[in-house]
Coordinates of C-alpha atoms (C1' of nucleotides) in Angstrom, one line a residue:
Chain A
M6 CA 24.6 59.0 176.8
D7 CA 25.7 61.9 179.0
A8 CA 29.3 61.1 178.1
V9 CA 28.4 61.4 174.4
R10 CA 26.6 64.6 175.0
K11 CA 29.6 66.0 176.8
L12 CA 31.8 64.9 174.0
L13 CA 29.5 66.5 171.5
E14 CA 29.5 69.8 173.4
E15 CA 33.2 69.9 173.0
T16 CA 33.6 68.7 169.5
N17 CA 30.4 69.5 167.6
P18 CA 28.1 71.7 169.7
E19 CA 25.8 72.5 166.7
A20 CA 24.7 68.8 166.6
L21 CA 23.0 69.3 170.0
H22 CA 20.7 71.9 168.6
R23 CA 19.6 70.3 165.4
E24 CA 16.0 70.8 164.6
K25 CA 13.6 68.1 164.0
Q26 CA 13.9 67.3 160.3
Q27 CA 11.4 68.5 157.8
K28 CA 10.5 67.1 154.5
R29 CA 12.1 69.0 151.7
V30 CA 9.4 70.3 149.4
G31 CA 9.7 71.1 145.7
L32 CA 12.2 70.1 143.2
P33 CA 15.9 70.1 144.1
E34 CA 18.3 72.7 142.8
L35 CA 19.3 72.4 139.2
P36 CA 23.0 71.7 139.0
N37 CA 25.2 74.2 137.3
S38 CA 22.5 76.6 136.5
I39 CA 22.2 80.3 136.3
K40 CA 18.8 81.8 137.0
G41 CA 17.2 83.2 133.9
E42 CA 19.5 81.2 131.6
V43 CA 18.1 77.8 131.7
T44 CA 16.6 76.0 128.7
L45 CA 14.9 72.7 129.0
R46 CA 13.0 70.6 126.5
F47 CA 10.2 68.2 126.3
A48 CA 10.5 65.9 123.2
P49 CA 7.7 63.5 122.6
N50 CA 7.1 61.4 119.6
P51 CA 3.9 62.6 118.0
N52 CA 2.8 59.0 117.2
G53 CA -0.2 59.7 119.4
P54 CA -1.5 62.1 122.0
L55 CA 0.1 62.5 125.4
S56 CA -0.2 59.8 128.0
L57 CA -0.1 60.2 131.8
G58 CA 3.5 59.0 131.6
H59 CA 4.4 61.9 129.3
S60 CA 2.8 64.3 131.7
R61 CA 5.8 63.7 134.1
G62 CA 8.0 65.3 131.5
V63 CA 5.7 68.2 131.0
V64 CA 5.4 68.8 134.7
I65 CA 9.0 68.5 135.7
N66 CA 10.4 70.5 132.8
S67 CA 7.8 73.3 133.0
E68 CA 8.3 73.5 136.8
L69 CA 12.1 73.6 136.5
A70 CA 11.7 76.4 133.9
K71 CA 9.4 78.2 136.2
I72 CA 11.6 78.1 139.3
N73 CA 14.7 78.8 137.4
G74 CA 13.4 81.6 135.2
G75 CA 14.0 79.4 132.2
R76 CA 12.2 78.3 129.1
V77 CA 11.0 75.0 127.6
V78 CA 11.3 73.9 124.1
L79 CA 8.5 71.5 122.9
R80 CA 10.1 69.4 120.2
F81 CA 8.4 66.8 118.1
D82 CA 10.9 63.9 117.6
D83 CA 9.2 62.7 114.5
T84 CA 12.1 61.2 112.5
D85 CA 10.8 57.7 112.4
T86 CA 8.4 57.0 109.5
K87 CA 8.3 53.3 109.9
V88 CA 8.2 51.8 113.4
K89 CA 6.5 54.6 115.2
P90 CA 5.1 56.9 112.4
P91 CA 3.8 60.2 113.4
E92 CA 0.1 60.8 113.7
P93 CA -0.7 64.1 111.9
T94 CA -3.4 65.1 114.4
A95 CA -1.1 64.5 117.4
Y96 CA 1.0 67.7 116.9
S97 CA -1.6 70.2 117.7
Q98 CA -3.2 68.0 120.3
I99 CA 0.1 67.6 122.1
E100 CA 0.7 71.4 122.1
E101 CA -2.7 71.9 123.6
E102 CA -2.3 69.1 126.1
Y103 CA 1.1 70.5 127.1
E104 CA -0.6 73.8 127.9
W105 CA -3.3 72.2 129.9
I106 CA -0.9 70.2 132.0
S107 CA 1.6 72.9 132.7
G108 CA -0.8 75.8 132.7
K109 CA 1.3 77.6 130.1
K110 CA 2.2 77.4 126.5
A111 CA 5.6 75.9 125.5
D112 CA 8.0 78.8 124.9
V113 CA 9.3 77.3 121.6
V114 CA 7.7 74.6 119.4
I115 CA 9.7 72.8 116.7
R116 CA 9.3 69.8 114.6
A117 CA 12.4 67.6 113.8
S118 CA 10.8 66.8 110.4
D119 CA 10.9 70.6 109.5
R120 CA 14.6 70.8 110.3
M121 CA 15.9 67.9 108.2
P122 CA 18.2 70.0 106.0
I123 CA 20.1 71.1 109.2
Y124 CA 20.6 67.5 110.4
L125 CA 21.8 66.4 107.0
E126 CA 24.2 69.2 106.9
Y127 CA 25.6 68.3 110.3
A128 CA 25.8 64.7 109.1
E129 CA 27.8 65.7 106.1
K130 CA 30.1 67.8 108.3
M131 CA 30.6 64.8 110.6
I132 CA 31.7 62.7 107.6
Y133 CA 33.8 65.5 106.2
E134 CA 35.6 65.9 109.5
G135 CA 36.2 62.2 109.6
F136 CA 34.4 61.2 112.8
G137 CA 31.4 59.8 110.9
Y138 CA 31.3 57.2 108.2
T139 CA 29.0 55.4 105.9
C140 CA 28.7 51.7 106.9
R141 CA 27.3 49.2 104.5
C142 CA 27.4 46.2 106.8
T143 CA 24.2 44.4 107.7
A144 CA 23.0 45.0 111.2
Q145 CA 23.8 41.5 112.3
N146 CA 27.3 41.5 110.9
F147 CA 28.0 44.8 112.5
K148 CA 26.7 43.6 115.9
K149 CA 29.0 40.6 115.7
L150 CA 32.1 42.8 115.0
R151 CA 31.1 45.3 117.6
D152 CA 30.7 42.7 120.3
N153 CA 34.2 41.6 119.6
M154 CA 35.5 45.1 119.6
E155 CA 36.5 44.8 116.0
E156 CA 36.4 47.4 113.3
C157 CA 34.0 47.0 110.4
P158 CA 35.6 47.2 106.9
C159 CA 33.7 50.4 106.1
R160 CA 35.4 52.2 108.8
E161 CA 38.6 52.7 106.8
N162 CA 36.9 54.1 103.7
D163 CA 38.1 57.6 102.9
V164 CA 36.1 60.7 103.3
S165 CA 35.3 61.1 99.6
L166 CA 33.8 57.6 99.3
N167 CA 31.8 58.2 102.5
L168 CA 30.4 61.4 101.0
E169 CA 29.7 59.8 97.8
L170 CA 27.8 57.0 99.5
F171 CA 25.9 59.5 101.6
E172 CA 24.8 61.3 98.5
S173 CA 23.6 58.0 97.1
M174 CA 21.7 57.3 100.3
K175 CA 20.0 60.7 100.1
S176 CA 19.0 60.4 96.5
G177 CA 17.4 57.0 97.1
G178 CA 20.1 55.0 95.4
I179 CA 20.6 52.6 98.3
P180 CA 17.7 50.6 99.6
E181 CA 16.5 50.6 103.2
G182 CA 18.9 48.8 105.4
G183 CA 21.6 49.1 102.8
A184 CA 23.7 51.7 104.6
V185 CA 23.9 53.7 107.7
I186 CA 25.9 56.7 108.9
R187 CA 27.9 55.9 112.1
V188 CA 29.7 58.0 114.6
K189 CA 33.2 56.8 115.3
T190 CA 33.9 56.0 118.9
S191 CA 36.6 54.1 120.6
L192 CA 35.9 50.4 119.9
D193 CA 37.2 49.2 123.2
L194 CA 34.5 51.1 125.1
P195 CA 33.4 48.7 127.9
N196 CA 29.7 49.4 127.0
P197 CA 29.1 47.7 123.7
A198 CA 26.0 49.8 123.0
L199 CA 28.2 52.8 122.5
R200 CA 30.6 51.5 120.0
D201 CA 30.3 53.2 116.6
W202 CA 26.7 53.9 117.1
P203 CA 24.3 54.6 114.2
A204 CA 23.4 58.2 113.6
L205 CA 21.3 58.2 110.4
R206 CA 19.5 55.5 108.5
I207 CA 17.6 55.1 105.2
Q208 CA 13.8 55.2 105.2
H209 CA 11.9 55.1 102.0
T210 CA 8.5 55.1 103.7
P211 CA 7.0 58.6 103.2
H212 CA 6.7 60.9 106.2
P213 CA 3.1 61.9 107.0
M214 CA 4.1 65.6 107.3
V215 CA 6.9 66.1 104.7
G216 CA 6.2 63.3 102.3
E217 CA 8.9 61.7 100.2
K218 CA 11.3 64.5 100.3
Y219 CA 13.9 62.7 102.4
K220 CA 15.3 59.2 102.1
V221 CA 17.8 59.5 105.0
W222 CA 16.6 60.2 108.4
P223 CA 18.5 60.8 111.6
L224 CA 18.0 58.5 114.6
L225 CA 17.1 59.9 118.0
D226 CA 20.6 60.1 119.4
F227 CA 21.8 62.2 116.5
Q228 CA 18.8 64.4 115.9
S229 CA 18.3 65.1 119.5
A230 CA 21.9 65.9 120.1
I231 CA 22.1 68.4 117.3
E232 CA 18.9 70.0 118.1
D233 CA 19.6 70.4 121.8
R234 CA 22.8 72.2 120.8
L235 CA 21.0 74.4 118.3
Q236 CA 18.3 75.3 120.8
G237 CA 20.8 76.1 123.5
V238 CA 19.4 73.4 125.9
T239 CA 21.3 73.7 129.2
H240 CA 19.6 70.9 131.1
I241 CA 18.1 67.6 129.9
V242 CA 15.8 65.7 132.1
R243 CA 15.1 62.2 130.7
G244 CA 14.2 58.7 131.7
K245 CA 17.2 56.7 132.9
D246 CA 16.5 54.2 130.1
L247 CA 18.2 56.9 128.0
M248 CA 21.4 57.0 130.0
D249 CA 23.2 55.4 127.1
S250 CA 21.9 58.2 124.9
T251 CA 23.6 60.7 127.1
R252 CA 26.9 58.7 126.7
K253 CA 26.6 58.4 123.0
Q254 CA 25.7 62.0 122.6
T255 CA 28.5 63.1 124.8
I256 CA 30.9 61.4 122.4
L257 CA 29.4 63.2 119.5
Y258 CA 29.6 66.5 121.3
G259 CA 33.2 65.8 121.9
H260 CA 33.8 65.3 118.2
F261 CA 32.1 68.6 117.5
G262 CA 34.0 70.3 120.3
W263 CA 30.8 71.1 122.2
N264 CA 30.0 70.8 125.9
Y265 CA 27.1 68.4 126.7
P266 CA 24.2 69.8 128.8
E267 CA 23.7 68.8 132.4
T268 CA 21.5 65.7 132.5
L269 CA 19.1 64.5 135.1
Y270 CA 17.2 61.2 135.1
W271 CA 14.0 59.8 136.4
G272 CA 13.2 56.1 136.8
R273 CA 10.5 54.1 135.2
V274 CA 6.9 54.6 136.4
K275 CA 4.2 52.0 136.2
L276 CA 0.6 52.6 137.1
L277 CA -0.5 49.4 138.8
E278 CA -3.9 49.4 137.0
F279 CA -2.5 50.2 133.6
G280 CA 1.1 48.8 133.5
G281 CA 3.3 50.9 131.2
F282 CA 2.3 53.6 128.8
S283 CA 2.8 52.3 125.3
T284 CA 1.5 54.8 122.7
S285 CA 1.9 52.4 119.8
G286 CA 0.2 49.7 121.9
M287 CA -2.8 51.9 122.6
R288 CA -2.9 53.1 119.1
M289 CA -3.3 49.5 117.9
E290 CA -5.9 48.6 120.5
I291 CA -7.9 51.6 119.5
S292 CA -7.8 50.7 115.8
E293 CA -8.9 47.2 116.7
G294 CA -11.9 48.7 118.4
K295 CA -11.0 47.5 121.9
Y296 CA -11.3 51.2 123.0
S297 CA -13.5 53.9 121.7
G298 CA -10.7 56.3 121.1
W299 CA -7.7 58.0 122.8
D300 CA -10.1 59.5 125.4
D301 CA -11.7 56.1 126.4
P302 CA -12.0 56.4 130.2
R303 CA -10.1 53.1 130.6
L304 CA -7.0 54.5 128.9
P305 CA -4.1 56.3 130.8
T306 CA -4.0 59.1 128.3
I307 CA -4.3 62.8 129.1
S308 CA -7.4 63.2 127.0
A309 CA -9.1 60.4 128.9
I310 CA -8.2 61.5 132.4
R311 CA -9.0 65.1 131.5
K312 CA -12.4 64.1 130.2
R313 CA -13.0 62.1 133.3
G314 CA -12.5 65.2 135.4
F315 CA -9.0 65.1 136.8
S316 CA -7.6 68.5 137.4
S317 CA -4.3 69.5 135.9
Q318 CA -3.2 70.8 139.3
A319 CA -3.6 67.3 140.7
I320 CA -1.4 65.9 138.0
R321 CA 1.2 68.6 138.6
E322 CA 1.3 68.1 142.4
F323 CA 1.4 64.3 141.9
W324 CA 4.6 64.4 139.8
L325 CA 6.2 67.1 141.8
E326 CA 5.8 65.1 144.9
L327 CA 7.4 62.1 143.2
G328 CA 10.3 64.3 142.3
L329 CA 13.3 63.2 140.3
T330 CA 14.4 60.0 141.8
Q331 CA 16.0 57.3 139.7
K332 CA 14.1 54.5 141.3
D333 CA 11.7 52.5 139.2
I334 CA 8.3 52.7 140.9
S335 CA 4.8 51.3 140.8
I336 CA 2.1 53.7 141.8
P337 CA -1.5 52.8 142.4
M338 CA -4.0 54.9 140.6
Q339 CA -5.5 55.5 144.0
S340 CA -2.7 57.9 144.9
I341 CA -3.4 60.1 141.9
E342 CA -7.1 60.0 142.8
A343 CA -6.4 61.0 146.4
K344 CA -4.4 64.0 145.1
N345 CA -7.3 64.9 142.8
S346 CA -9.9 64.6 145.6
S347 CA -8.0 67.1 147.6
T348 CA -7.5 69.5 144.8
I349 CA -11.1 69.5 143.5
D350 CA -13.0 68.9 146.7
S351 CA -13.3 72.6 147.8
F352 CA -15.0 73.7 144.6
T353 CA -17.1 70.7 143.9
E354 CA -20.8 70.9 144.6
R355 CA -22.6 68.0 146.4
R356 CA -25.6 66.2 145.0
S357 CA -27.6 63.3 146.1
F358 CA -27.6 60.2 144.0
V359 CA -29.8 57.4 145.3
R360 CA -28.8 54.0 143.9
S361 CA -31.4 51.2 143.9
P362 CA -34.0 53.7 145.0
D363 CA -37.1 52.5 146.9
E364 CA -40.1 54.7 147.2
V365 CA -41.0 55.6 150.8
I366 CA -44.0 57.6 152.0
I367 CA -43.4 60.3 154.5
E368 CA -45.8 60.4 157.5
I369 CA -46.0 63.3 159.8
P370 CA -47.7 62.3 163.1
D371 CA -50.0 64.8 164.7
T372 CA -48.0 64.5 167.9
I373 CA -45.0 66.2 166.4
G374 CA -44.5 69.7 167.6
D375 CA -42.7 72.1 165.3
Y376 CA -42.3 70.7 161.9
V377 CA -40.6 72.2 158.8
A378 CA -41.2 70.6 155.4
E379 CA -38.7 72.9 153.7
V380 CA -35.4 71.4 152.9
S381 CA -32.3 73.3 151.9
I382 CA -28.8 71.8 152.0
P383 CA -25.5 73.6 151.4
K384 CA -23.9 73.2 148.0
H385 CA -20.7 72.5 149.9
P386 CA -20.5 71.4 153.6
D387 CA -17.6 73.8 154.3
G388 CA -19.2 76.7 152.6
T389 CA -16.4 77.1 150.1
I390 CA -19.1 77.3 147.6
P391 CA -21.8 79.7 148.8
G392 CA -25.5 78.9 148.5
M393 CA -27.9 76.2 149.2
R394 CA -29.7 73.5 147.3
E395 CA -33.3 74.5 147.8
W396 CA -35.5 71.5 147.6
G397 CA -38.6 73.3 148.6
A398 CA -41.3 71.6 150.7
V399 CA -41.1 67.9 150.9
S400 CA -44.3 66.3 149.8
E401 CA -45.1 62.7 150.7
K402 CA -43.1 60.6 148.4
I403 CA -39.3 60.2 148.6
F404 CA -36.6 57.9 147.4
V405 CA -34.2 56.1 149.8
E406 CA -31.5 53.5 149.0
K407 CA -32.7 50.0 149.5
D408 CA -29.9 49.2 152.0
D409 CA -30.7 52.4 154.1
I410 CA -34.3 51.5 154.4
G411 CA -33.3 48.3 156.2
I412 CA -31.6 50.4 158.9
V413 CA -35.1 51.5 160.2
D414 CA -33.9 54.4 162.5
I415 CA -32.2 56.8 160.2
R416 CA -31.7 60.5 159.6
L417 CA -32.6 61.8 156.2
K418 CA -29.8 64.2 155.6
G419 CA -30.7 67.8 156.0
F420 CA -34.3 67.1 156.9
A421 CA -35.4 64.8 159.7
D422 CA -34.9 61.8 161.9
V423 CA -37.3 59.1 160.8
K424 CA -38.3 55.5 161.5
I425 CA -38.9 53.5 158.3
L426 CA -41.2 50.5 158.5
D427 CA -43.1 48.9 155.6
G428 CA -42.3 51.6 153.2
V429 CA -43.4 54.4 155.5
A430 CA -41.0 56.9 157.1
V431 CA -42.5 58.3 160.2
V432 CA -40.9 61.7 161.1
I433 CA -39.6 61.9 164.6
S434 CA -38.2 65.4 164.5
N435 CA -36.4 67.9 162.2
E436 CA -33.7 68.2 164.8
R437 CA -31.3 65.5 165.5
T438 CA -32.5 63.4 168.4
D439 CA -29.6 60.9 168.6
R440 CA -26.5 59.7 166.7
R441 CA -28.3 57.6 164.2
A442 CA -26.7 57.1 160.8
I443 CA -27.3 59.8 158.2
A444 CA -28.6 58.7 154.7
H445 CA -28.8 60.6 151.5
W446 CA -32.3 60.6 149.9
L447 CA -34.4 62.5 147.5
P448 CA -38.0 63.9 147.3
V449 CA -39.7 62.5 144.2
E450 CA -40.3 66.0 142.8
I451 CA -36.6 66.9 142.3
S452 CA -35.3 63.5 141.4
R453 CA -34.6 62.3 137.9
E454 CA -33.5 58.9 136.6
A455 CA -29.7 58.7 136.1
V456 CA -27.1 56.2 135.2
L457 CA -23.6 56.2 136.6
E458 CA -21.0 54.6 134.3
I459 CA -18.0 53.1 136.0
P460 CA -15.2 52.0 133.8
Q461 CA -13.9 48.6 134.6
A462 CA -11.1 46.5 133.0
D463 CA -13.6 44.4 131.1
G464 CA -16.1 47.0 130.1
I465 CA -18.3 49.7 131.7
Q466 CA -20.4 49.0 134.7
K467 CA -23.7 50.8 134.8
V468 CA -25.3 51.8 138.1
S469 CA -28.8 53.2 137.9
G470 CA -30.6 55.3 140.4
V471 CA -32.1 58.8 140.8
I472 CA -30.1 62.0 140.8
E473 CA -30.9 65.3 142.6
D474 CA -32.1 67.3 139.6
Y475 CA -30.9 70.7 141.0
E476 CA -28.9 73.1 138.9
L477 CA -27.2 70.3 136.9
V478 CA -25.1 71.3 133.9
E479 CA -23.5 69.1 131.4
G480 CA -19.8 68.6 132.0
M481 CA -19.9 69.6 135.7
I482 CA -18.1 67.6 138.3
V483 CA -20.1 66.8 141.4
Q484 CA -19.5 64.8 144.5
L485 CA -22.3 62.4 144.9
E486 CA -22.9 62.2 148.6
R487 CA -21.7 58.9 150.1
V488 CA -20.8 57.6 146.6
G489 CA -17.9 59.7 145.2
F490 CA -17.0 62.1 142.5
A491 CA -18.6 61.9 139.1
R492 CA -19.0 64.0 136.0
I493 CA -22.4 64.9 134.5
K494 CA -21.9 63.6 131.0
K495 CA -25.2 64.1 129.3
I496 CA -28.6 65.6 130.2
P497 CA -30.9 64.4 127.5
N498 CA -34.4 65.8 126.9
N499 CA -35.8 62.4 127.6
G500 CA -34.4 59.4 129.4
P501 CA -31.9 59.2 132.3
I502 CA -29.1 61.6 132.9
M503 CA -25.8 60.0 132.1
M504 CA -22.9 60.4 134.6
S505 CA -19.4 59.1 134.4
W506 CA -17.5 58.0 137.5
L507 CA -14.3 59.8 138.5
H508 CA -13.2 58.3 141.8
G509 CA -14.2 57.9 145.4
Chain B
rG26 C1' 26.4 37.3 129.0
rC27 C1' 28.2 42.6 128.8
rU28 C1' 27.1 47.7 130.4
rC29 C1' 24.6 51.1 133.4
rG30 C1' 21.5 52.3 137.4
rU31 C1' 18.5 51.7 142.0
rG32 C1' 17.7 49.6 147.1
rU33 C1' 14.2 54.0 153.7
rG34 C1' 7.0 51.4 156.5
rG35 C1' 1.8 48.1 152.0
rU36 C1' 2.8 52.3 148.2
rG37 C1' 5.6 56.7 147.2
rU38 C1' 8.9 60.3 149.3
rA39 C1' 12.5 63.6 152.9
rG40 C1' 17.2 63.0 155.1
rU41 C1' 22.8 60.4 152.4
rU42 C1' 27.0 65.7 149.4
rC43 C1' 29.9 67.6 154.8
rG44 C1' 28.6 60.6 160.0
rG45 C1' 26.0 63.2 165.6
rU46 C1' 18.9 64.2 169.9
rC47 C1' 17.4 60.3 163.0
rC48 C1' 14.2 56.0 169.2
rA49 C1' 14.2 58.8 160.9
rU50 C1' 10.1 63.5 157.3
rC51 C1' 5.7 64.0 154.7
rA52 C1' 1.8 62.0 151.9
rU53 C1' -1.0 57.9 150.6
rG54 C1' -2.8 53.2 152.6
rU55 C1' -4.9 50.1 156.6
rC56 C1' -7.4 50.3 161.3
rG57 C1' -10.1 53.1 165.0
rC58 C1' -12.6 57.4 166.8
rC59 C1' -15.2 62.0 165.7
rC60 C1' -18.6 65.0 162.6
rU61 C1' -22.1 71.3 164.6
rC62 C1' -26.5 66.4 160.1
rU63 C1' -22.0 62.2 153.2
rC64 C1' -20.6 55.2 157.2
rG65 C1' -16.0 56.3 149.4
rA66 C1' -16.0 63.6 151.8
rG67 C1' -13.9 66.2 156.0
rG68 C1' -11.3 66.2 161.1
rC69 C1' -8.3 63.5 164.9
rG70 C1' -5.4 59.3 166.4
rA71 C1' -2.9 54.6 165.9
rC72 C1' 0.0 51.2 162.8
rG73 C1' 4.1 50.6 159.9
rA74 C1' 10.8 51.3 157.2
rC75 C1' 16.9 52.5 156.8
rC76 C1' 18.2 45.1 151.5
rC77 C1' 22.0 41.6 154.0
rG78 C1' 27.0 40.8 156.1
rG79 C1' 31.4 42.7 157.6
rG80 C1' 34.7 47.2 158.5
rU81 C1' 36.0 52.3 160.2
rU82 C1' 34.3 55.4 164.5
rC83 C1' 32.8 57.5 170.9
rA84 C1' 28.8 57.7 167.1
rA85 C1' 26.6 54.9 160.5
rA86 C1' 20.3 55.5 156.9
rU87 C1' 24.7 58.5 155.9
rC88 C1' 31.7 56.6 154.9
rC89 C1' 34.6 51.8 153.1
rC90 C1' 34.5 46.5 151.4
rG91 C1' 31.8 42.2 150.0
rG92 C1' 27.2 40.0 148.9
rC93 C1' 22.0 39.9 147.4
rA94 C1' 17.6 41.8 145.0
rC95 C1' 15.2 44.6 141.4
rG96 C1' 15.2 47.5 136.9
rA97 C1' 17.0 49.4 132.3
rG98 C1' 20.2 49.5 127.8
rC99 C1' 22.9 46.2 124.4
rA100 C1' 17.1 48.4 117.6
rC101 C1' 19.1 50.8 110.9
rC102 C1' 12.4 52.8 117.7
rA103 C1' 11.6 57.1 120.6

RNA sequence: GCUCGUGUGGUGUAGUUCGGUCCAUCAUGUCGCCCUCUCGAGGCGACGACCCGGGUUCAAAUCCCGGCACGAGCACCA
């Protein structure tokens, strides 16, 4: 060891003074970027509102824009009218959800369906220049040829015929599946997915936003490539399942004589409790009545988790900590919940919620010396929220959880040490006399019936009890002492207060 | 099958570019303790990892070669 040390002193003295390593925080440097001249984009399909999975894109892109002095283009990739047709209400909802997640409006908002003339123009230019052609092969036939690195017969058609066919496609003269516009690539590319890839196809299904105006629609790889160029996108951050998109688009950029943006990737994320994030899948299950709507608490959508009470800061910190690795990962929901706990805890008031409440009679023995019946408990134990919950003077009836009564010697939080026997709690002292367990409880006067709804995979579990009826407001998030975080969902004039479970 | 990508504790993540106190960072988790009054909060502590096999080197998580495992793409979806 000493020999090594000596050697190091001679050859590499700095190595001896290395500091204990620290964890790098925040996103890594954006390659090839100039501060203030960075443009990123977030391009969801508006076939439904945003899911938790989408929020990664919002967070990463908006954060990169923030630290690089750049901007984010929110682009609706709505060029599929058939397989994943757009949902008209999703556009504005996504804009709003983007703002909620990132804390800032998108700098630019565009819809691909509004910009069709531009894409068609570029398609025509591509054909005219000879690096695009109209292919009338069936998908199966083309695949067969492509797999053998063989040209399809349409490839040799001259430009005028290609243009003529393109016109015919646009005017509706060719049925769906009857033709496609392809980008010429080298056919001996090792990756078969890249060979003469399709850029535009025919769709006769009307588009929910622009109707039947267009019969030819660009595919993602073409539309996205053109639009990124037009918007001056400098950096693309996308899932690594889209690596082939990068390669296809790079070929197209080459044809046009453009330089492709820097591209970064993230791996696939699965939430253990939910699996993947399929918008179309959720859309189907909602319409089947399996879920009450996009904001059903069992769904991994932004609207659902937001309604449940997750903070956008927690979502941001969560994704930022995962960073930009290309690993495919599975995350337990618990880790987002832990993040949320730490972000909301300091500004979340405490309340007592007694489950399975049993009535207990308070008895104050004559032998007790100083006794105070008044109870007031801090709204937050650390004082981050000033003020007390003033319960007033405790009369004789209180509620205690069934399980706590069995403990016998217990402390009623914020009030007194008691001994509970046969439904009677004999007060020992207001002050703590020993290290007995502390239980939450409620005087009858300030308690009100309440039901806590806990979403489960197979339905909603309902836990009933009594809630501390002190300054409760519909919509507020509280931490139920010894239970967990919950949202006050509904305070009806009659009947129990409804609460929805957030997490522990 | 072809193509591409990824392998650091239970789960994530830092460190890998340019080999060196790296007996490896941080968070979460699990377990334990504490709490000036929540045993699902908070505080403190413990546990726990470089995919495998070779090679280069005084020195390998880091470089080279070969395996293996996992994931994704191969749609006229995005």
